[in-house]
Short mmCIF file of N, CA and C in Angstrom, two decimals:
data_model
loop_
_atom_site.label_atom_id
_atom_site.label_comp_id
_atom_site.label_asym_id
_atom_site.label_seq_id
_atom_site.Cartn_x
_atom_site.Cartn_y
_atom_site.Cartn_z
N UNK A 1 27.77 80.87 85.24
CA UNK A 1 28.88 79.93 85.18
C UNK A 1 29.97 80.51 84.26
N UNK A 2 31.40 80.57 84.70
CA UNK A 2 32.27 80.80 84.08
C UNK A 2 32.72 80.34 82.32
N UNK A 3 32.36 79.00 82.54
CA UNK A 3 32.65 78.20 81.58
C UNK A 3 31.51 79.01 80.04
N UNK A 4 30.65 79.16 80.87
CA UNK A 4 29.55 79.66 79.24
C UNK A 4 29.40 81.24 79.42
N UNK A 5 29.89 82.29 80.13
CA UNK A 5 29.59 83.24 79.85
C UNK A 5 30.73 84.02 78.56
N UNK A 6 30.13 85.22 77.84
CA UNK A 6 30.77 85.81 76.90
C UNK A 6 31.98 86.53 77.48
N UNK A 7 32.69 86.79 76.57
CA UNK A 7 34.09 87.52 77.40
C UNK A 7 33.61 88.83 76.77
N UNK A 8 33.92 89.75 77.87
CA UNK A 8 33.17 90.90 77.85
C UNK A 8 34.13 92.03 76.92
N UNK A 9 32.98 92.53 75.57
CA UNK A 9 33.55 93.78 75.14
C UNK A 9 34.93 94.62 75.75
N UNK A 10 33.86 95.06 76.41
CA UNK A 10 34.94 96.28 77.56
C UNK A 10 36.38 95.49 78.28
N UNK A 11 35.97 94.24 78.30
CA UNK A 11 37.72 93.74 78.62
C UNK A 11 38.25 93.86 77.69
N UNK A 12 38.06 93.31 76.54
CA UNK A 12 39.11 93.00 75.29
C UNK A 12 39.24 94.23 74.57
N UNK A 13 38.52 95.34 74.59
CA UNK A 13 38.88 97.53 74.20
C UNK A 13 40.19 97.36 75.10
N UNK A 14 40.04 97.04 76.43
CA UNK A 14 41.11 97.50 77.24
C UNK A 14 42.68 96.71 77.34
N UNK A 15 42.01 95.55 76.85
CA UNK A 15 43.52 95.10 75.98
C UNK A 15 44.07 95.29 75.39
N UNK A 16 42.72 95.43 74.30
CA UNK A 16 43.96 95.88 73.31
C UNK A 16 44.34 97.27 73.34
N UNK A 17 43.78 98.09 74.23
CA UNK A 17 44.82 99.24 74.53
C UNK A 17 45.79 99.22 74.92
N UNK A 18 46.04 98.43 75.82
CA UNK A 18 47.59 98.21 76.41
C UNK A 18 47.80 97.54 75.64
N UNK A 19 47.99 96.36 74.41
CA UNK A 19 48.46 95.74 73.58
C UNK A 19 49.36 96.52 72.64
N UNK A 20 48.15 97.69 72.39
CA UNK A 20 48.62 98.24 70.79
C UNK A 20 49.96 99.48 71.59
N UNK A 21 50.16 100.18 72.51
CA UNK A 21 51.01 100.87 73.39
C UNK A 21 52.27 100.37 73.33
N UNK A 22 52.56 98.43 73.04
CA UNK A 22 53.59 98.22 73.45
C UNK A 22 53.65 97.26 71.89
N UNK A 23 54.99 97.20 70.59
CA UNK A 23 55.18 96.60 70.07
C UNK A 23 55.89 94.65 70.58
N UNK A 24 55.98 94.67 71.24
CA UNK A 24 56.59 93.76 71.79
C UNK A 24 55.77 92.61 72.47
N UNK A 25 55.70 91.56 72.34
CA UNK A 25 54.99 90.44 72.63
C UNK A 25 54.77 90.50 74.06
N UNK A 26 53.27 90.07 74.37
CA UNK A 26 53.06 90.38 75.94
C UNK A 26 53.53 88.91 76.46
N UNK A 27 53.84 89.09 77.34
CA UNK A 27 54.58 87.44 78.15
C UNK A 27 53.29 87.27 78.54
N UNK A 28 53.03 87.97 80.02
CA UNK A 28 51.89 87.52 80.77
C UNK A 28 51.16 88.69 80.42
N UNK A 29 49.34 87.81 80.73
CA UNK A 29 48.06 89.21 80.78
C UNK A 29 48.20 89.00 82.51
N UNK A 30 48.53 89.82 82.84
CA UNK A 30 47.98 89.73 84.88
C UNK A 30 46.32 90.69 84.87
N UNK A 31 45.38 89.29 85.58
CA UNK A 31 44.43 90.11 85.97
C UNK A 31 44.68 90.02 87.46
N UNK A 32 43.97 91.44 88.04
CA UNK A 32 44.04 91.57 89.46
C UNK A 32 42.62 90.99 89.83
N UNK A 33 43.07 90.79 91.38
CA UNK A 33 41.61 90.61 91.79
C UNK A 33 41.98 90.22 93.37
N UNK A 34 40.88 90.96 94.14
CA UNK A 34 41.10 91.12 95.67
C UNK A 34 41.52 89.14 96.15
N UNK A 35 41.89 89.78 97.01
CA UNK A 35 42.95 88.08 97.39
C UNK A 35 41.54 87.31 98.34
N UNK A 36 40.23 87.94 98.83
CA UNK A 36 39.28 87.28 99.55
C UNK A 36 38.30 86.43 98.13
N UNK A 37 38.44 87.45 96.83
CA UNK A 37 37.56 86.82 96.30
C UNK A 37 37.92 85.72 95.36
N UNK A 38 39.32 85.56 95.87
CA UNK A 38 40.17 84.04 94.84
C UNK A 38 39.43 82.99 94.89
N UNK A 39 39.54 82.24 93.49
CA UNK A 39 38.63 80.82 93.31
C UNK A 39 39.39 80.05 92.62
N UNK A 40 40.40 79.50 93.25
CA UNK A 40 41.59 78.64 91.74
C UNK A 40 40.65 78.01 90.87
N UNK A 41 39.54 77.25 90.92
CA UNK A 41 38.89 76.62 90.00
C UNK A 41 38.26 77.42 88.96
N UNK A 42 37.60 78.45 89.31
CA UNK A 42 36.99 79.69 88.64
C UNK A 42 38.37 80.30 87.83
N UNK A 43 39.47 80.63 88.11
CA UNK A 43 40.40 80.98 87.54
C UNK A 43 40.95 80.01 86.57
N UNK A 44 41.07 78.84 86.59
CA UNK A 44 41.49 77.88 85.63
C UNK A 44 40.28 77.75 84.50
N UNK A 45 39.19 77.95 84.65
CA UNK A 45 38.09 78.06 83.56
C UNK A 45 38.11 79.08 83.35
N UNK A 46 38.33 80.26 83.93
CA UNK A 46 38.66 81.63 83.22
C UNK A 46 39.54 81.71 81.79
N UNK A 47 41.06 81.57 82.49
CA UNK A 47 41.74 81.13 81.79
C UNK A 47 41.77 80.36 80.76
N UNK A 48 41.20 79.02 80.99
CA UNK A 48 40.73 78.45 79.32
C UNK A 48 40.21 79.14 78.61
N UNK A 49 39.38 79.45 78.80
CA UNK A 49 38.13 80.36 78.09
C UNK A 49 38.89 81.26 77.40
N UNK A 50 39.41 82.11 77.88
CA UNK A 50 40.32 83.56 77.53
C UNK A 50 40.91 82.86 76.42
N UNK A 51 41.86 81.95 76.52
CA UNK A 51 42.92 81.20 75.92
C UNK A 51 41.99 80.32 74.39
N UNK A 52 40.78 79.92 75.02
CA UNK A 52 39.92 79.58 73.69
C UNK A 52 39.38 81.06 72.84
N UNK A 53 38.98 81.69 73.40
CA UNK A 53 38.44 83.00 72.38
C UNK A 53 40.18 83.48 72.03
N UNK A 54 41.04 84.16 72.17
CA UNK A 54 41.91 84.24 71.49
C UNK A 54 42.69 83.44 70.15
N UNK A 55 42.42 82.24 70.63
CA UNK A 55 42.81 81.04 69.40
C UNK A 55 41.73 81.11 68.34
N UNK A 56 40.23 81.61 68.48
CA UNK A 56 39.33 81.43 67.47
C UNK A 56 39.22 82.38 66.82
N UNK A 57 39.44 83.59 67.51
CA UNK A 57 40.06 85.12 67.23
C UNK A 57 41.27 85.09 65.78
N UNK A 58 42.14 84.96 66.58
CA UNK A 58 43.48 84.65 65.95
C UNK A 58 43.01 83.39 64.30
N UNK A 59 42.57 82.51 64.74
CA UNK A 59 42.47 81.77 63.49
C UNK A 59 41.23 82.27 62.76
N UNK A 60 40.24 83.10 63.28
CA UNK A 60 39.59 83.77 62.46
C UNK A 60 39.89 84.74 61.51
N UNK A 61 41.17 85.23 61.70
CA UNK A 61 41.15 86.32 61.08
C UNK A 61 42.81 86.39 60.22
N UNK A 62 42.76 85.07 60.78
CA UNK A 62 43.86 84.63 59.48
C UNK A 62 43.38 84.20 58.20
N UNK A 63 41.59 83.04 58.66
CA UNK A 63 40.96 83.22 57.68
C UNK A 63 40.50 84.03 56.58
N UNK A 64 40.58 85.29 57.38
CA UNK A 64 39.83 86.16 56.68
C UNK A 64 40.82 86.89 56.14
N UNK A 65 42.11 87.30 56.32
CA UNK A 65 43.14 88.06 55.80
C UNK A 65 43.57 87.03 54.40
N UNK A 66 43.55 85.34 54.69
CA UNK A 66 43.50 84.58 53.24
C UNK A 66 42.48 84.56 52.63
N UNK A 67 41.44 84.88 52.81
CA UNK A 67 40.22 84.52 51.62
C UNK A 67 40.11 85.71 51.27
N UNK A 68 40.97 86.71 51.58
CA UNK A 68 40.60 88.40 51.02
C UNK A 68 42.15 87.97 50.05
N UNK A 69 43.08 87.67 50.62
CA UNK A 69 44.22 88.11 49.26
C UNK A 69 44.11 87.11 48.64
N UNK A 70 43.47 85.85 48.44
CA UNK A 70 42.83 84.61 47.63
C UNK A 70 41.82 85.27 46.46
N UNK A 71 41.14 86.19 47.31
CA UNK A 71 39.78 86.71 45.89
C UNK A 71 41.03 87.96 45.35
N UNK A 72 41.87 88.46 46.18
CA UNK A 72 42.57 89.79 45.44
C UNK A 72 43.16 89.38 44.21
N UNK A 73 44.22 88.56 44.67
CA UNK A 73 44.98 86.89 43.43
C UNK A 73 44.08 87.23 42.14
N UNK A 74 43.05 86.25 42.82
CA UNK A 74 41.73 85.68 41.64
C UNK A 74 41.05 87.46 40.66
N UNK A 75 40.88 88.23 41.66
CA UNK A 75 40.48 89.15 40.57
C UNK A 75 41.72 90.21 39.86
N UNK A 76 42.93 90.00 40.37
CA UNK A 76 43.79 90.43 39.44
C UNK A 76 43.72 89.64 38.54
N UNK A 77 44.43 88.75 38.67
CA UNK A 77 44.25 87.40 37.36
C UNK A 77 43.42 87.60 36.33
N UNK A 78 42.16 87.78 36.63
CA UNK A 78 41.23 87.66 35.56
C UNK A 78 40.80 89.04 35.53
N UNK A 79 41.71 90.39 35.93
CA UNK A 79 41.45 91.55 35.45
C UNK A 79 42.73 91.35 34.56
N UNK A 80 43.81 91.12 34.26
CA UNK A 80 44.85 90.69 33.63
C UNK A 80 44.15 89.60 32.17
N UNK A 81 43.66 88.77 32.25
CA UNK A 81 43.13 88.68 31.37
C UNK A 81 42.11 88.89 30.58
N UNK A 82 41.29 89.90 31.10
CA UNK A 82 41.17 90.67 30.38
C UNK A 82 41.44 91.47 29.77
N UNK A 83 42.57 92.33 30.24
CA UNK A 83 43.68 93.29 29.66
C UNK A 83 43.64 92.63 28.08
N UNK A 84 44.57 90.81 28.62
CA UNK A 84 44.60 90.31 27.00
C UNK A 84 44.05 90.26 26.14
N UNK A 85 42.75 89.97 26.77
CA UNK A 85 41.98 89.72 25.87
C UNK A 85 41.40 90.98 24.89
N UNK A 86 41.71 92.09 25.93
CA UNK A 86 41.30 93.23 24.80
C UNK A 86 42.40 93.47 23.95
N UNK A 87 43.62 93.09 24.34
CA UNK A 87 45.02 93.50 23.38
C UNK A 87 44.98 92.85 22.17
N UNK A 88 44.23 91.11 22.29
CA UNK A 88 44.30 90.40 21.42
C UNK A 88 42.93 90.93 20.22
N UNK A 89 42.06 91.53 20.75
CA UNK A 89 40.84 92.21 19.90
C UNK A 89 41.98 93.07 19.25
N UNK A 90 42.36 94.19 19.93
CA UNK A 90 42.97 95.02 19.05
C UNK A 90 43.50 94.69 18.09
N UNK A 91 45.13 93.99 18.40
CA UNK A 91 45.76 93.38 17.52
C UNK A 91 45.00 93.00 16.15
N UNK A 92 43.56 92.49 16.09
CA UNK A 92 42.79 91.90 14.86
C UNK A 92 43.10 92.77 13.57
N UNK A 93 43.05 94.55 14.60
CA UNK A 93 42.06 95.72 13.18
C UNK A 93 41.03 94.65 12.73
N UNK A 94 40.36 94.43 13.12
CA UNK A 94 38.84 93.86 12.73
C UNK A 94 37.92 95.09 12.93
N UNK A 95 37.43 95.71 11.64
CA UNK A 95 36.67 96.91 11.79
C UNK A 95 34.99 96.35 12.36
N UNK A 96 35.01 95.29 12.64
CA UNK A 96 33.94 94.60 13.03
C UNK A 96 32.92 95.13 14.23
N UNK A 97 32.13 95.76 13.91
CA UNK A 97 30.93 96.28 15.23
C UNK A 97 31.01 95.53 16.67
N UNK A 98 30.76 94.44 16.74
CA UNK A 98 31.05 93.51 17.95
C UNK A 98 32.48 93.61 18.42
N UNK A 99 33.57 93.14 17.76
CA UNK A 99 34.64 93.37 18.48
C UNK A 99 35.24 94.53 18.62
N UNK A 100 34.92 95.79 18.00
CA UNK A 100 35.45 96.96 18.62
C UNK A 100 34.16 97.06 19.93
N UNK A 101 32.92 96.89 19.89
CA UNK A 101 32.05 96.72 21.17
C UNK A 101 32.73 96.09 22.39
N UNK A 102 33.61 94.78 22.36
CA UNK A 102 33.72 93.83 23.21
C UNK A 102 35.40 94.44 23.63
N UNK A 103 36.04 95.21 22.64
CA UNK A 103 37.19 95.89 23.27
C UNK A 103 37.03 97.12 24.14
N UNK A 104 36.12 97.65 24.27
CA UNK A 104 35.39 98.63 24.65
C UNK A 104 34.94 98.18 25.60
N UNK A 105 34.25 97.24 25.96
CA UNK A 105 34.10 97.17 27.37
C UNK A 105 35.09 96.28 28.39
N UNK A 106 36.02 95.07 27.58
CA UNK A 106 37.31 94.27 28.38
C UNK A 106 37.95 95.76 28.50
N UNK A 107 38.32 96.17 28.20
CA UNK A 107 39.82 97.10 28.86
C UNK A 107 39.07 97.97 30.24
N UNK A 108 38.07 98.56 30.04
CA UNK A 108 38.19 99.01 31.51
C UNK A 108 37.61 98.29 32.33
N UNK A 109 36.97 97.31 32.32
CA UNK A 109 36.92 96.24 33.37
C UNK A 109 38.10 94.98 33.62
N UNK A 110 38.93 95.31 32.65
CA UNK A 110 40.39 94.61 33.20
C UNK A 110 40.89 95.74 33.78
N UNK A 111 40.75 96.65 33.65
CA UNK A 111 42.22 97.65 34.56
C UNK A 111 41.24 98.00 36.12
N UNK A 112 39.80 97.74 36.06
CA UNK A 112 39.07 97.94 37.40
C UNK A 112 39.40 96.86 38.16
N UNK A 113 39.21 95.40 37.42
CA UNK A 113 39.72 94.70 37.95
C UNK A 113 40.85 93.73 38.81
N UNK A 114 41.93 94.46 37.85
CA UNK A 114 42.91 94.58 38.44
C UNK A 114 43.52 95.85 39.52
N UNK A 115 42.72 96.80 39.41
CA UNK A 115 43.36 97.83 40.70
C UNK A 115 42.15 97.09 42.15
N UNK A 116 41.12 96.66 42.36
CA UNK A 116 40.25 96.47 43.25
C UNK A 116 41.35 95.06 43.45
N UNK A 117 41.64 94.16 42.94
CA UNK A 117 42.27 92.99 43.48
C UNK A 117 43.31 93.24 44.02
N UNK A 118 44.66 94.09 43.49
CA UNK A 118 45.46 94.83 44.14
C UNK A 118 44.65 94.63 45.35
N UNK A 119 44.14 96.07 45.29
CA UNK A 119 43.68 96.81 46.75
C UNK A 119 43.77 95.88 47.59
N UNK A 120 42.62 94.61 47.12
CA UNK A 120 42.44 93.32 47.89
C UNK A 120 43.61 92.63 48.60
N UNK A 121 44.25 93.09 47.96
CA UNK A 121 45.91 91.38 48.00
C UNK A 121 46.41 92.83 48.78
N UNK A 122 47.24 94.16 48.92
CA UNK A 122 47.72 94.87 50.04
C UNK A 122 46.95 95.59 50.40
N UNK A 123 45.84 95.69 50.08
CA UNK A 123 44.69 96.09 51.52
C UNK A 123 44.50 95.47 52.69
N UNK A 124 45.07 94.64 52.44
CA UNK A 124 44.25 93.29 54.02
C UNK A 124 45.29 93.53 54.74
N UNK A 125 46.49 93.83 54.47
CA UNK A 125 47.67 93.81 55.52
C UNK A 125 47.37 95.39 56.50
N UNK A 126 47.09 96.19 55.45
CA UNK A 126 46.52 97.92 56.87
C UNK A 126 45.08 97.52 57.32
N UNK A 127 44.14 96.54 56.50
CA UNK A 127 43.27 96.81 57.62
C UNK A 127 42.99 95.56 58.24
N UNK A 128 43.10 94.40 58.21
CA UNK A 128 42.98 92.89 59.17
C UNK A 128 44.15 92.96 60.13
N UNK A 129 45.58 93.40 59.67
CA UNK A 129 46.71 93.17 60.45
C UNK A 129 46.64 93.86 62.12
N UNK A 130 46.53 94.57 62.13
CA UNK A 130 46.45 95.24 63.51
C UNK A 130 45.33 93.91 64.71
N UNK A 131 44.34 93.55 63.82
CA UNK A 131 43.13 93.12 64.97
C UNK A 131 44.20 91.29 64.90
N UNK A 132 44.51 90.95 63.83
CA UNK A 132 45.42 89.31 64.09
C UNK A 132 46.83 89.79 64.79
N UNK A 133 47.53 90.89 64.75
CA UNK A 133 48.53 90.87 65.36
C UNK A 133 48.20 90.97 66.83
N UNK A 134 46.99 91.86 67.12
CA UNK A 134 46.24 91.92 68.54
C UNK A 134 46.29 90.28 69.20
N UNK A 135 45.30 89.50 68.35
CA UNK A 135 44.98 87.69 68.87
C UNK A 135 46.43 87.10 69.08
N UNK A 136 47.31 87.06 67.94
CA UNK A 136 48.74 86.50 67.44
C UNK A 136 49.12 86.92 69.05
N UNK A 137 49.53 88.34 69.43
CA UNK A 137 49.86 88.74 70.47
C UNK A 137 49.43 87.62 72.07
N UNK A 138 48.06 87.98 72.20
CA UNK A 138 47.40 86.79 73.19
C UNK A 138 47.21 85.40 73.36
N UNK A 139 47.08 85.05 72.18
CA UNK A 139 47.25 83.50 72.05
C UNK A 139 48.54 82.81 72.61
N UNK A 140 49.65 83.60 72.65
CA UNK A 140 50.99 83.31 73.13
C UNK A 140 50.64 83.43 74.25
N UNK A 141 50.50 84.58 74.94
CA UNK A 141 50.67 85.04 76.71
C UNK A 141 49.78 83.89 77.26
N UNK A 142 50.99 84.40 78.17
CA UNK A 142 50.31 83.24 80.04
C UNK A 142 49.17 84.02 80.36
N UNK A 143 48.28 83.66 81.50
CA UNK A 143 47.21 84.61 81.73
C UNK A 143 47.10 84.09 82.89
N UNK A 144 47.26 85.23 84.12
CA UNK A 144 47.91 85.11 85.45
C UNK A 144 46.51 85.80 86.46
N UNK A 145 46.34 85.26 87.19
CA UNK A 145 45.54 86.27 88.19
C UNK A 145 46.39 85.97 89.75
N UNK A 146 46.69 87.59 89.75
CA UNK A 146 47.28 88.23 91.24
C UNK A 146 46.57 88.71 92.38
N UNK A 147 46.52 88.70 93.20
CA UNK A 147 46.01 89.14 94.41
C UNK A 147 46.37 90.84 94.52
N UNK A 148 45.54 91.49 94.32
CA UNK A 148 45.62 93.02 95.56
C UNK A 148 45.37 92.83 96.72
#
């Protein structure tokens, strides 16, 4: 049955090959298909279907492009304060065993912390962007089936 089968790997490689070829928003997806083996009903559940996995696609991975620059945010932030917090040790001159210990280990886990959150917060745009601009792309288009 149309309605419950998976949308197949090997279709959606071959989309998005022709997807990624053309910067420009696809209007229509045209699938072909011999004009004896037309089923308007089979084609209108096709079509949903297509039109539902693209939308869960697409909002999946918007999810995931925000909860990656959400933790990037969050661990700059608190690689940043740590920074302070080791500036504010310094500042003491407290010849004190523990706080030269505890400055010693805040500063390079604030500056790790803050380059991995970076990464986080403009990492997600080179590597999530391509696969949501792919969905973003489909979720728009009509999705047409033509006769050969």
């Amino acid at each position: 049955n149309f309605s419950e089968r998976n949308i197949s790997d090997d279709f959606i490689y071959e989309v998005k090959k022709v997807s990624l070829e053309s910067d420009f928003h696809i209007g229509a997806l045209k699938l072909l298909i011999p004009e004896k083996n037309r089923n308007t009903e089979n084609e209108n559940t096709i079509i949903k279907r297509l039109h539902s996995h693209f939308k869960k696609s697409h909002a999946a991975f918007r999810g995931k492009m925000k909860t990656k620059r959400k933790n990037g945010s969050l661990l700059a932030v608190l690689g940043m304060g740590m920074m302070l917090g080791a500036s504010y040790i310094s500042s003491l001159q407290s010849g004190r065993f523990l706080m030269h210990s505890l400055l010693v280990l805040l500063e390079p886990a604030g500056w790790f912390m803050v380059w991995i959150g970076m990464d986080n917060l403009l990492g997600t745009s080179r590597e999530l962007k391509p696969e949501f601009d792919f969905y973003n792309k489909l979720e728009k288009s009509k999705i047409v089936f033509v006769s050969i």
